[in-house]
Short mmCIF file of C-alpha atoms in Angstrom, two decimals:
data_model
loop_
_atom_site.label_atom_id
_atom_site.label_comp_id
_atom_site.label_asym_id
_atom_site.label_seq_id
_atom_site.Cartn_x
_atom_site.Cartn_y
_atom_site.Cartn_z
CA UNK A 44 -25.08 14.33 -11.15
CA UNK A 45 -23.41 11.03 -12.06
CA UNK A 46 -20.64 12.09 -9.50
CA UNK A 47 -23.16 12.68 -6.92
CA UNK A 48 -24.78 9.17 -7.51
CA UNK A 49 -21.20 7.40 -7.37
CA UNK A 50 -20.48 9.08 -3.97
CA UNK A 51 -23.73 7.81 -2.58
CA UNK A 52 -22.86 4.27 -3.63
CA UNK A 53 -19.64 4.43 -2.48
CA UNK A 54 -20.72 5.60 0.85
CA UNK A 55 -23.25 2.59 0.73
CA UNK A 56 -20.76 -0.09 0.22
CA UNK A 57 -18.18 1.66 2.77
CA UNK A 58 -21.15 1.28 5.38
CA UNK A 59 -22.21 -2.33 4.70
CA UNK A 60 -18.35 -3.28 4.52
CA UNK A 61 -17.98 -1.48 8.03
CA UNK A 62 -21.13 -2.81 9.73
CA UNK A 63 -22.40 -5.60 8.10
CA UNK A 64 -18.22 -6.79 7.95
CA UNK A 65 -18.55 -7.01 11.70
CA UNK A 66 -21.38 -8.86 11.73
CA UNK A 67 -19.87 -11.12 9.28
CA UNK A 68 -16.61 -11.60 11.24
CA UNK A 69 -18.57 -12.47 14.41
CA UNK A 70 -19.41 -15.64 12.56
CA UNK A 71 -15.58 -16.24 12.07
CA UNK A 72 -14.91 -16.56 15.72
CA UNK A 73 -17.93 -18.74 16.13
CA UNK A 74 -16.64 -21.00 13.92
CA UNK A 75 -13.39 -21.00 15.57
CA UNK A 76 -14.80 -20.63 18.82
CA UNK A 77 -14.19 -24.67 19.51
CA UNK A 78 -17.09 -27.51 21.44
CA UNK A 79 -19.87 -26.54 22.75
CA UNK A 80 -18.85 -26.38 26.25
CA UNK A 81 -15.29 -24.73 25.33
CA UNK A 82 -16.96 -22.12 22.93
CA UNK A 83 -20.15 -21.30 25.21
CA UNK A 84 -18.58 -18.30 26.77
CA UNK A 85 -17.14 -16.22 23.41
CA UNK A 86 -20.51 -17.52 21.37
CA UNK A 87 -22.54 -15.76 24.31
CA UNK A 88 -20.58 -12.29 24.08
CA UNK A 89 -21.30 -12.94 20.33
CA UNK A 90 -24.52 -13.20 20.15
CA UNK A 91 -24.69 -10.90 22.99
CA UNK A 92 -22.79 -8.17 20.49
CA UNK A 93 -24.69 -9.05 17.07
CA UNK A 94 -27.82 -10.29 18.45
CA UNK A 95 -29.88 -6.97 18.31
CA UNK A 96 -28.69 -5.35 14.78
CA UNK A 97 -27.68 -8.53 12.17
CA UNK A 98 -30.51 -8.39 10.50
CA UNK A 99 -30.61 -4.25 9.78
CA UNK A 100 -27.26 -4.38 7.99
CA UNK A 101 -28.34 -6.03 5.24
CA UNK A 102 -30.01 -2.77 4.45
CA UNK A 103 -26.61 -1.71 3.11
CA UNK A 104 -26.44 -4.15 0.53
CA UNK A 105 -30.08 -4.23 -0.44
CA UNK A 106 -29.47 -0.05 -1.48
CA UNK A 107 -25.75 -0.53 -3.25
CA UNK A 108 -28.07 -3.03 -5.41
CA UNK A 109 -30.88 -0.69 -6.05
CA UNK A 110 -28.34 2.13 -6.66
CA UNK A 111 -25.91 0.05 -9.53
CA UNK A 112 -28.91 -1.50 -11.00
CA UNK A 113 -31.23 2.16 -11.61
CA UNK A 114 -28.14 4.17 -12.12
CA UNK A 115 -25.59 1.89 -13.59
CA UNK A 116 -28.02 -0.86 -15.57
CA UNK A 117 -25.75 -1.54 -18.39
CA UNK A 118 -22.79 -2.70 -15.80
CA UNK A 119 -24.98 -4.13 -13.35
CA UNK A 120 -26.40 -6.73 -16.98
CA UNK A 121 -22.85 -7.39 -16.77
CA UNK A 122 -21.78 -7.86 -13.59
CA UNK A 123 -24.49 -10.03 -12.69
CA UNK A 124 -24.40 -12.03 -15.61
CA UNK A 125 -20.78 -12.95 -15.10
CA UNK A 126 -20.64 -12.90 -11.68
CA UNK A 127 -23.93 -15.08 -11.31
CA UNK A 128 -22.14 -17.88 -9.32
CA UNK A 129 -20.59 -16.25 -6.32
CA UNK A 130 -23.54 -13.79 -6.00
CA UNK A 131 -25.29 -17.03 -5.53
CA UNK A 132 -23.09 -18.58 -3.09
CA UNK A 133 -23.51 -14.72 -1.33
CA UNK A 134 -26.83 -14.87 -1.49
CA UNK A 135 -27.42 -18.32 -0.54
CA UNK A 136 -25.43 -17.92 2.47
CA UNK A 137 -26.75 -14.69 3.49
CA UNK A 138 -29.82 -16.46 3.92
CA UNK A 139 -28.46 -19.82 5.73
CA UNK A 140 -26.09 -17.26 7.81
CA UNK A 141 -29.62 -15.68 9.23
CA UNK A 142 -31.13 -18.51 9.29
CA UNK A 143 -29.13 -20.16 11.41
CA UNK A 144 -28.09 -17.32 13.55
CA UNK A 145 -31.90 -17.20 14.54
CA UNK A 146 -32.48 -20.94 14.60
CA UNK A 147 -29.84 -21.02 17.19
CA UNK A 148 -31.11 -18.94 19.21
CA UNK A 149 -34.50 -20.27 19.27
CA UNK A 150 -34.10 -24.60 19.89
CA UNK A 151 -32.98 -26.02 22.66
CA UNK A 152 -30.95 -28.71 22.14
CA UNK A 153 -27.05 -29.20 21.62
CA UNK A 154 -27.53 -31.44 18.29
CA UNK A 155 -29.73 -28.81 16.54
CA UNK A 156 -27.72 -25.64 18.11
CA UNK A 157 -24.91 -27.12 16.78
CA UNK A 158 -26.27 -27.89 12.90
CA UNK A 159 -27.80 -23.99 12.87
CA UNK A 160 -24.33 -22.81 14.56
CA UNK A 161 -22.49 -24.18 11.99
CA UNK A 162 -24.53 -22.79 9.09
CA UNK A 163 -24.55 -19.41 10.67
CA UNK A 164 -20.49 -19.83 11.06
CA UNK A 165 -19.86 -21.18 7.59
CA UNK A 166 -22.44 -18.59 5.41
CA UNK A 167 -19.90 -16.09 7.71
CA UNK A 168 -16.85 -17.00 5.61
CA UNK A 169 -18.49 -17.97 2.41
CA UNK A 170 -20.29 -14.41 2.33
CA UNK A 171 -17.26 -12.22 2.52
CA UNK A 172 -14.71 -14.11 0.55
CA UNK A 173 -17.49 -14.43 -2.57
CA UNK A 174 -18.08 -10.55 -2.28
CA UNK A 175 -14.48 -9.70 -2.42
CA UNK A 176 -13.91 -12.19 -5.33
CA UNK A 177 -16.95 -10.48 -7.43
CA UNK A 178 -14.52 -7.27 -6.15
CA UNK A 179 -11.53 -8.65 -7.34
CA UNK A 180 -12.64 -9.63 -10.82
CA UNK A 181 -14.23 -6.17 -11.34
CA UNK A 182 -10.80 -4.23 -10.75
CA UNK A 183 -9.09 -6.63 -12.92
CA UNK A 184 -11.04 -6.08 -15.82
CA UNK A 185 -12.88 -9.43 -16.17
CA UNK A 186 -16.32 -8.20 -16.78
CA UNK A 187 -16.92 -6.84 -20.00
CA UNK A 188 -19.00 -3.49 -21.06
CA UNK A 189 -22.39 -3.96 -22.76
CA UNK A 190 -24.11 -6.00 -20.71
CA UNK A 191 -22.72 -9.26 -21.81
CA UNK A 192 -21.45 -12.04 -19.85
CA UNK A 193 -17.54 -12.91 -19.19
CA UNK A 194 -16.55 -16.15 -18.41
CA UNK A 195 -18.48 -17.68 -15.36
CA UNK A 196 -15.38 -19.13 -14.20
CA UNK A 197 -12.04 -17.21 -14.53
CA UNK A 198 -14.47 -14.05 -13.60
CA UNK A 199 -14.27 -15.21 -9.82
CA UNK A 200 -11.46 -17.72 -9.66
CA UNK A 201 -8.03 -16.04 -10.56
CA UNK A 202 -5.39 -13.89 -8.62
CA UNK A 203 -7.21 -11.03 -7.77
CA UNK A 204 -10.53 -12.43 -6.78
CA UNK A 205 -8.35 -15.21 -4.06
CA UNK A 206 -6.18 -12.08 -2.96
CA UNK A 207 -9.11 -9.59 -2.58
CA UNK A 208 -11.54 -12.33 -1.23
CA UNK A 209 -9.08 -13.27 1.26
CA UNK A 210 -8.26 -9.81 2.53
CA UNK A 211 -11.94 -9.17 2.92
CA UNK A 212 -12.55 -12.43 5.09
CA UNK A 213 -9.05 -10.86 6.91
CA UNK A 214 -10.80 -7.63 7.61
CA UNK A 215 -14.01 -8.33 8.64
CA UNK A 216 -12.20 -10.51 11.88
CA UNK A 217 -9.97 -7.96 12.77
CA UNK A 218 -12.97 -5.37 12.81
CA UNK A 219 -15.41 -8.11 14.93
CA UNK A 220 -12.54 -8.96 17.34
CA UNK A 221 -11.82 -5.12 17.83
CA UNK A 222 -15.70 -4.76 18.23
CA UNK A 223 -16.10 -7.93 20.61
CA UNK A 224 -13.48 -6.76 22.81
CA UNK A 225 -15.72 -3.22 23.80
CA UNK A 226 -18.39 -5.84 23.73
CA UNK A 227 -17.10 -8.14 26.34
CA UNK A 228 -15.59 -5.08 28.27
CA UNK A 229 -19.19 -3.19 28.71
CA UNK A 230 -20.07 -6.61 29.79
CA UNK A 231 -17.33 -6.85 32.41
CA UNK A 232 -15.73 -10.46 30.97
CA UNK A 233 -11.87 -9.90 31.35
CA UNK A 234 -10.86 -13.11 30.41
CA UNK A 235 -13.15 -12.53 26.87
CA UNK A 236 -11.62 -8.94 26.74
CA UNK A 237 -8.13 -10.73 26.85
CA UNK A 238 -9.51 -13.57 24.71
CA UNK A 239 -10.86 -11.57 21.59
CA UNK A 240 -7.71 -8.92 21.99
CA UNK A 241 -5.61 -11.82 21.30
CA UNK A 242 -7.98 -12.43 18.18
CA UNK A 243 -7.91 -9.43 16.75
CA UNK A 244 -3.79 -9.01 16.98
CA UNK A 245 -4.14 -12.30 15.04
CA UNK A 246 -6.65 -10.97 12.40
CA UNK A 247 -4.74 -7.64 12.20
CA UNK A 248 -1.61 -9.03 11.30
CA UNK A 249 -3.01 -11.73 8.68
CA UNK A 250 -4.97 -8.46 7.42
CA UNK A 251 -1.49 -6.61 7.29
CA UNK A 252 0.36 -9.54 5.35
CA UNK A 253 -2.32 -10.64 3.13
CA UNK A 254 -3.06 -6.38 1.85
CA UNK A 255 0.76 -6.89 0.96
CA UNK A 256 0.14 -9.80 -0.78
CA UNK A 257 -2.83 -8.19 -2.70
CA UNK A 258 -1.10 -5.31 -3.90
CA UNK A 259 1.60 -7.45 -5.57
CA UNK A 260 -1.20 -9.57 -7.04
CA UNK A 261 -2.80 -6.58 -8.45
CA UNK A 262 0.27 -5.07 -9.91
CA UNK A 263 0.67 -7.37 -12.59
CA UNK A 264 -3.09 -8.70 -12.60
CA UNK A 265 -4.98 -5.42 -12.33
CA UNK A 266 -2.38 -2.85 -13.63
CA UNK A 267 -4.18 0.00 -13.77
CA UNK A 268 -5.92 -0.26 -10.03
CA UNK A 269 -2.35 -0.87 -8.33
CA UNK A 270 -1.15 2.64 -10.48
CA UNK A 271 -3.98 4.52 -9.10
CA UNK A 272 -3.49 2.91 -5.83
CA UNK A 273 -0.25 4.29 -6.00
CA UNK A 274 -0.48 7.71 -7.00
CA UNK A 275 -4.25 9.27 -6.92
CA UNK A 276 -5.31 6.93 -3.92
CA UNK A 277 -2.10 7.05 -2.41
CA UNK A 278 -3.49 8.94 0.94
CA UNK A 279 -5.95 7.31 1.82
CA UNK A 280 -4.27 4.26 1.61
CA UNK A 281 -1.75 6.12 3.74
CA UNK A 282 -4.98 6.58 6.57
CA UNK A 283 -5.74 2.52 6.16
CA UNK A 284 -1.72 1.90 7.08
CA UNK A 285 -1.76 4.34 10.02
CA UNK A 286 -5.49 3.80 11.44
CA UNK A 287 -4.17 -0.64 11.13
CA UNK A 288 -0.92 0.29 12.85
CA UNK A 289 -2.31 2.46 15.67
CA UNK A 290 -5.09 -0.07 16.48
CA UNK A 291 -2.62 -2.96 16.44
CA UNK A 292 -0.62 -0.93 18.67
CA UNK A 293 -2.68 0.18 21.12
CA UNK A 294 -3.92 -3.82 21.19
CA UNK A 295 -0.92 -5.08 21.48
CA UNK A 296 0.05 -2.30 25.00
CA UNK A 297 -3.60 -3.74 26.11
CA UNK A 298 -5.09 0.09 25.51
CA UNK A 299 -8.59 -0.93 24.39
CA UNK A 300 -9.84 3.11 24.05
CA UNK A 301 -10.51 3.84 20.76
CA UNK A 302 -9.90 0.51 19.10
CA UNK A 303 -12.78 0.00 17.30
CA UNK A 304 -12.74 3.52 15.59
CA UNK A 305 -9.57 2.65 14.48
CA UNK A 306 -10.56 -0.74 12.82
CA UNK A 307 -13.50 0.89 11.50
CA UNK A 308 -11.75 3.40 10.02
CA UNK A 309 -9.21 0.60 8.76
CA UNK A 310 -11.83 -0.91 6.93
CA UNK A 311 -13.44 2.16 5.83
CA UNK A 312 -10.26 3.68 4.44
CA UNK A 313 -9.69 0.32 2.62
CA UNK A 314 -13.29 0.61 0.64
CA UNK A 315 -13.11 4.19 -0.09
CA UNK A 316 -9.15 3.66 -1.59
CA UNK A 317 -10.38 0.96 -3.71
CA UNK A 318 -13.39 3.38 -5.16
CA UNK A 319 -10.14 6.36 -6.06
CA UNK A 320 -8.30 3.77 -7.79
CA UNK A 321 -10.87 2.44 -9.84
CA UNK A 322 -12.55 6.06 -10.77
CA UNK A 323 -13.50 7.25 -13.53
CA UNK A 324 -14.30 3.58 -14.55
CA UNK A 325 -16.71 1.49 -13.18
CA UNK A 326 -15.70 -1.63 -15.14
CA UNK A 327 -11.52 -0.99 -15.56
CA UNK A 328 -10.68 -0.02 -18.50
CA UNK A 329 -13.79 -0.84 -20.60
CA UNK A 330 -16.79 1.66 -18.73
CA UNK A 331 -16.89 4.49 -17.20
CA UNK A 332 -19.73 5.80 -14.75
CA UNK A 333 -20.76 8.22 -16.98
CA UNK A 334 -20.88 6.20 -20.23
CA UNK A 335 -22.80 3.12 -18.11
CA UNK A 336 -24.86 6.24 -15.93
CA UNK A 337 -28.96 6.12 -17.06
CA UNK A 338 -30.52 9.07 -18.24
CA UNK A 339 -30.02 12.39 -15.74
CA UNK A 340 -34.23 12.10 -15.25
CA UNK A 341 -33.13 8.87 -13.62
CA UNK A 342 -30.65 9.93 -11.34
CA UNK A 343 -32.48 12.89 -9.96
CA UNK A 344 -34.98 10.91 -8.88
CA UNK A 345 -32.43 8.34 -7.59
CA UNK A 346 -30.82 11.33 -5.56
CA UNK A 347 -34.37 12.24 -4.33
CA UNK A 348 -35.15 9.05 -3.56
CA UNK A 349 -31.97 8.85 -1.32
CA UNK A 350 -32.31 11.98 0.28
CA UNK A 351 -35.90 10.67 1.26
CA UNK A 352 -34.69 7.57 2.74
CA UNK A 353 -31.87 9.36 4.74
CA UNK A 354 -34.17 11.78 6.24
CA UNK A 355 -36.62 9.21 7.12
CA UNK A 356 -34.41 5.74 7.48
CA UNK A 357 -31.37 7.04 9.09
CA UNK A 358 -32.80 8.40 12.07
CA UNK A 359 -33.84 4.83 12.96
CA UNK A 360 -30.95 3.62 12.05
CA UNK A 361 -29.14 5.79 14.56
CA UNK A 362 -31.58 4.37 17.54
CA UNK A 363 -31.28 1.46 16.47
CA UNK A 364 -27.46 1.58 17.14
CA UNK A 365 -27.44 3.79 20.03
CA UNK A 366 -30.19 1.32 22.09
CA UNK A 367 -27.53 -1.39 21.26
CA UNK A 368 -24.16 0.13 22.55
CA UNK A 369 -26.62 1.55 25.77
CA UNK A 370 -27.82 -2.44 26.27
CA UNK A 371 -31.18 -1.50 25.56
CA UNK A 372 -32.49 -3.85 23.80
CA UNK A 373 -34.13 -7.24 24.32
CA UNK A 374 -32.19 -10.23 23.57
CA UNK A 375 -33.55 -12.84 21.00
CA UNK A 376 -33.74 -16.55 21.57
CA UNK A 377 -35.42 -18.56 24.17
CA UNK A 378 -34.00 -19.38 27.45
CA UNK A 379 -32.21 -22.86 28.09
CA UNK A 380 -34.71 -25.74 28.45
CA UNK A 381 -33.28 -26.36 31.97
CA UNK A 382 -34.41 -22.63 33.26
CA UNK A 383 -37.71 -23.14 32.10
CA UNK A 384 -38.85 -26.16 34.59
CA UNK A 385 -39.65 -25.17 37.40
CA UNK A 386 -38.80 -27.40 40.40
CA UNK A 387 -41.97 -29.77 41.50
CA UNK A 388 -42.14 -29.72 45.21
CA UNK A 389 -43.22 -33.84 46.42
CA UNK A 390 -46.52 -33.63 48.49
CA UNK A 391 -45.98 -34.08 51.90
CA UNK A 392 -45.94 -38.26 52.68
CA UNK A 393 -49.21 -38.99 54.11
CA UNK A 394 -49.20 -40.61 57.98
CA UNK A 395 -49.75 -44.32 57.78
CA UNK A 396 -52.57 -45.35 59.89
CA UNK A 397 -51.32 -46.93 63.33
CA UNK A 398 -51.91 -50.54 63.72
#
């Protein structure tokens, strides 16, 4: 049963990682989308691309909590306890990175567009890099068992958390710029199609370095991660190469079918790798899921619980998605103050009385 639990949450974090990672990478490029007037184009295919589903994604993240704290309570004292500052950043900027978003949408003047913008661009970064570094310091063995706190600091700042919290902010780029290029093809915008392609090559290969970079990091700094990573884990980190190189390669010819499967499944591969490695422990090498796993009364109702939800939460999910790749769906925001006033015809001039 605890098995059956961990699969679910791994499942949950591989599906926030792969949609709420785009979402998160959109904000990337609207940071480094440039002025107003240079940036107005790849914002709109943006906000255009997000603007319907950014707020349903955080669904993900709200269940991998629910599922670690009722199944896993003992790790989740711990990880939370030592982890308490960049879950705050996260969580802070999750809520400034939606705020923001719909702020922007919803004034009407550069100065304010520009404040929201850049607190919807910012939390974008922030959000990802803290999430991998709360990732980083888990496979290294920095939180300790028993729901006690480690140290506040090294927990989050040290090689593993800067390596794994960079690679994250690398992925989630490369999977919005290979999303934003279908994007601003359905929408018929060659020179965005060409503009995020370029993007994502750029993301890609920074991905492609910086996963190198990690996985020297990790084999002196999380020892026995990098072993499994190596051995047990070793295909499906074998799928993460080959799904990265065949997207980058079909980019980099200009063949756009079947690019964003590929990064999602880059991504995807990458989560699901990390969750071999790490198994049987759920806090390397101190506790493992069944030692931290509540009582089996717990987790059946957890499982029934979450075979509730996807029979009745899914389904909506699924709309929700296909309405958004079909264009179905209303766009948020309020139109520019200048196509709101209408033009005032001038009364006709009245005939001056003859002399």
């Amino acid at each position: 049963m605890t098995t059956a639990v961990v699969l679910v949450l791994l499942l949950a974090i591989t599906a926030y990682a792969v949609f709420g990672g785009a979402d998160f990478g959109a904000g990337l490029w609207d940071l480094a989308a440039g002025g107003a007037d240079r940036g107005s184009r790849p914002r709109a295919v943006i906000e255009h691309g997000i603007g319907p589903v950014w707020e349903a994604n955080h669904v993900w993240l709200i269940f991998v909590l629910v599922i670690t704290w009722t199944a896993f309570p003992e790790a989740f004292a711990s990880i939370t306890l030592t982890m308490f500052v960049p879950l705050t950043l996260a969580a802070l900027g999750i809520v400034l990175r939606g705020a923001g978003f719909a702020f922007r949408k919803a004034v009407v003047t550069t100065r304010y567009r520009r404040i929201f913008g850049g607190a919807f661009a910012i939390s974008s970064v922030l959000v990802p890099y803290c999430l991998g570094a709360v990732g980083g310091g888990i496979l290294s063995g920095r939180v300790p068992a028993g729901g006690r706190a480690g140290d506040p600091v090294d927990s989050w700042v040290n090689p593993s958390s800067i390596a794994v919290g960079l690679l994250g902010v690398a992925l989630v780029a490369y999977l919005a710029a290979a999303y934003l290029v279908r994007v601003a093809g359905a929408a018929s915008e060659a020179g965005m199609v060409r503009y995020f392609r370029v993007r994502a090559l750029a993301a890609g290969a920074v991905g492609v370095a910086l996963a190198v970079v990690a996985l020297v990091v990790l084999s002196s700094d999380a020892p026995y991660v990098f072993g499994e990573l190596t051995s047990r884990a070793l295909p499906v980190v074998v799928v993460a190469a080959l799904a990265a190189g065949a997207s980058l390669t079909l980019l980099a010819r200009d063949v756009l079918h079947g690019v964003r499967v590929l990064a999602a499944l880059t991504v995807a591969a990458t989560v699901v790798a990390w969750g071999v490695a790490q198994w049987p422990y759920l806090l390397p090498t101190s506790l493992t899921f069944s030692a931290a796993a509540a009582p089996s009364g717990t987790l059946a109702a957890l499982l029934l619980a979450t075979v509730l939800a996807a029979v009745l939460v899914v389904p909506g999910f699924a709309l929700l998605y296909v309405l958004d790749q079909r264009g179905d769906l209303e766009e948020e925001g309020v139109p520019d103050i200048a196509d709101t006033i209408e033009p005032v015809t001038p009364p006709p001039a009245r005939a001056r009385p003859a002399d």
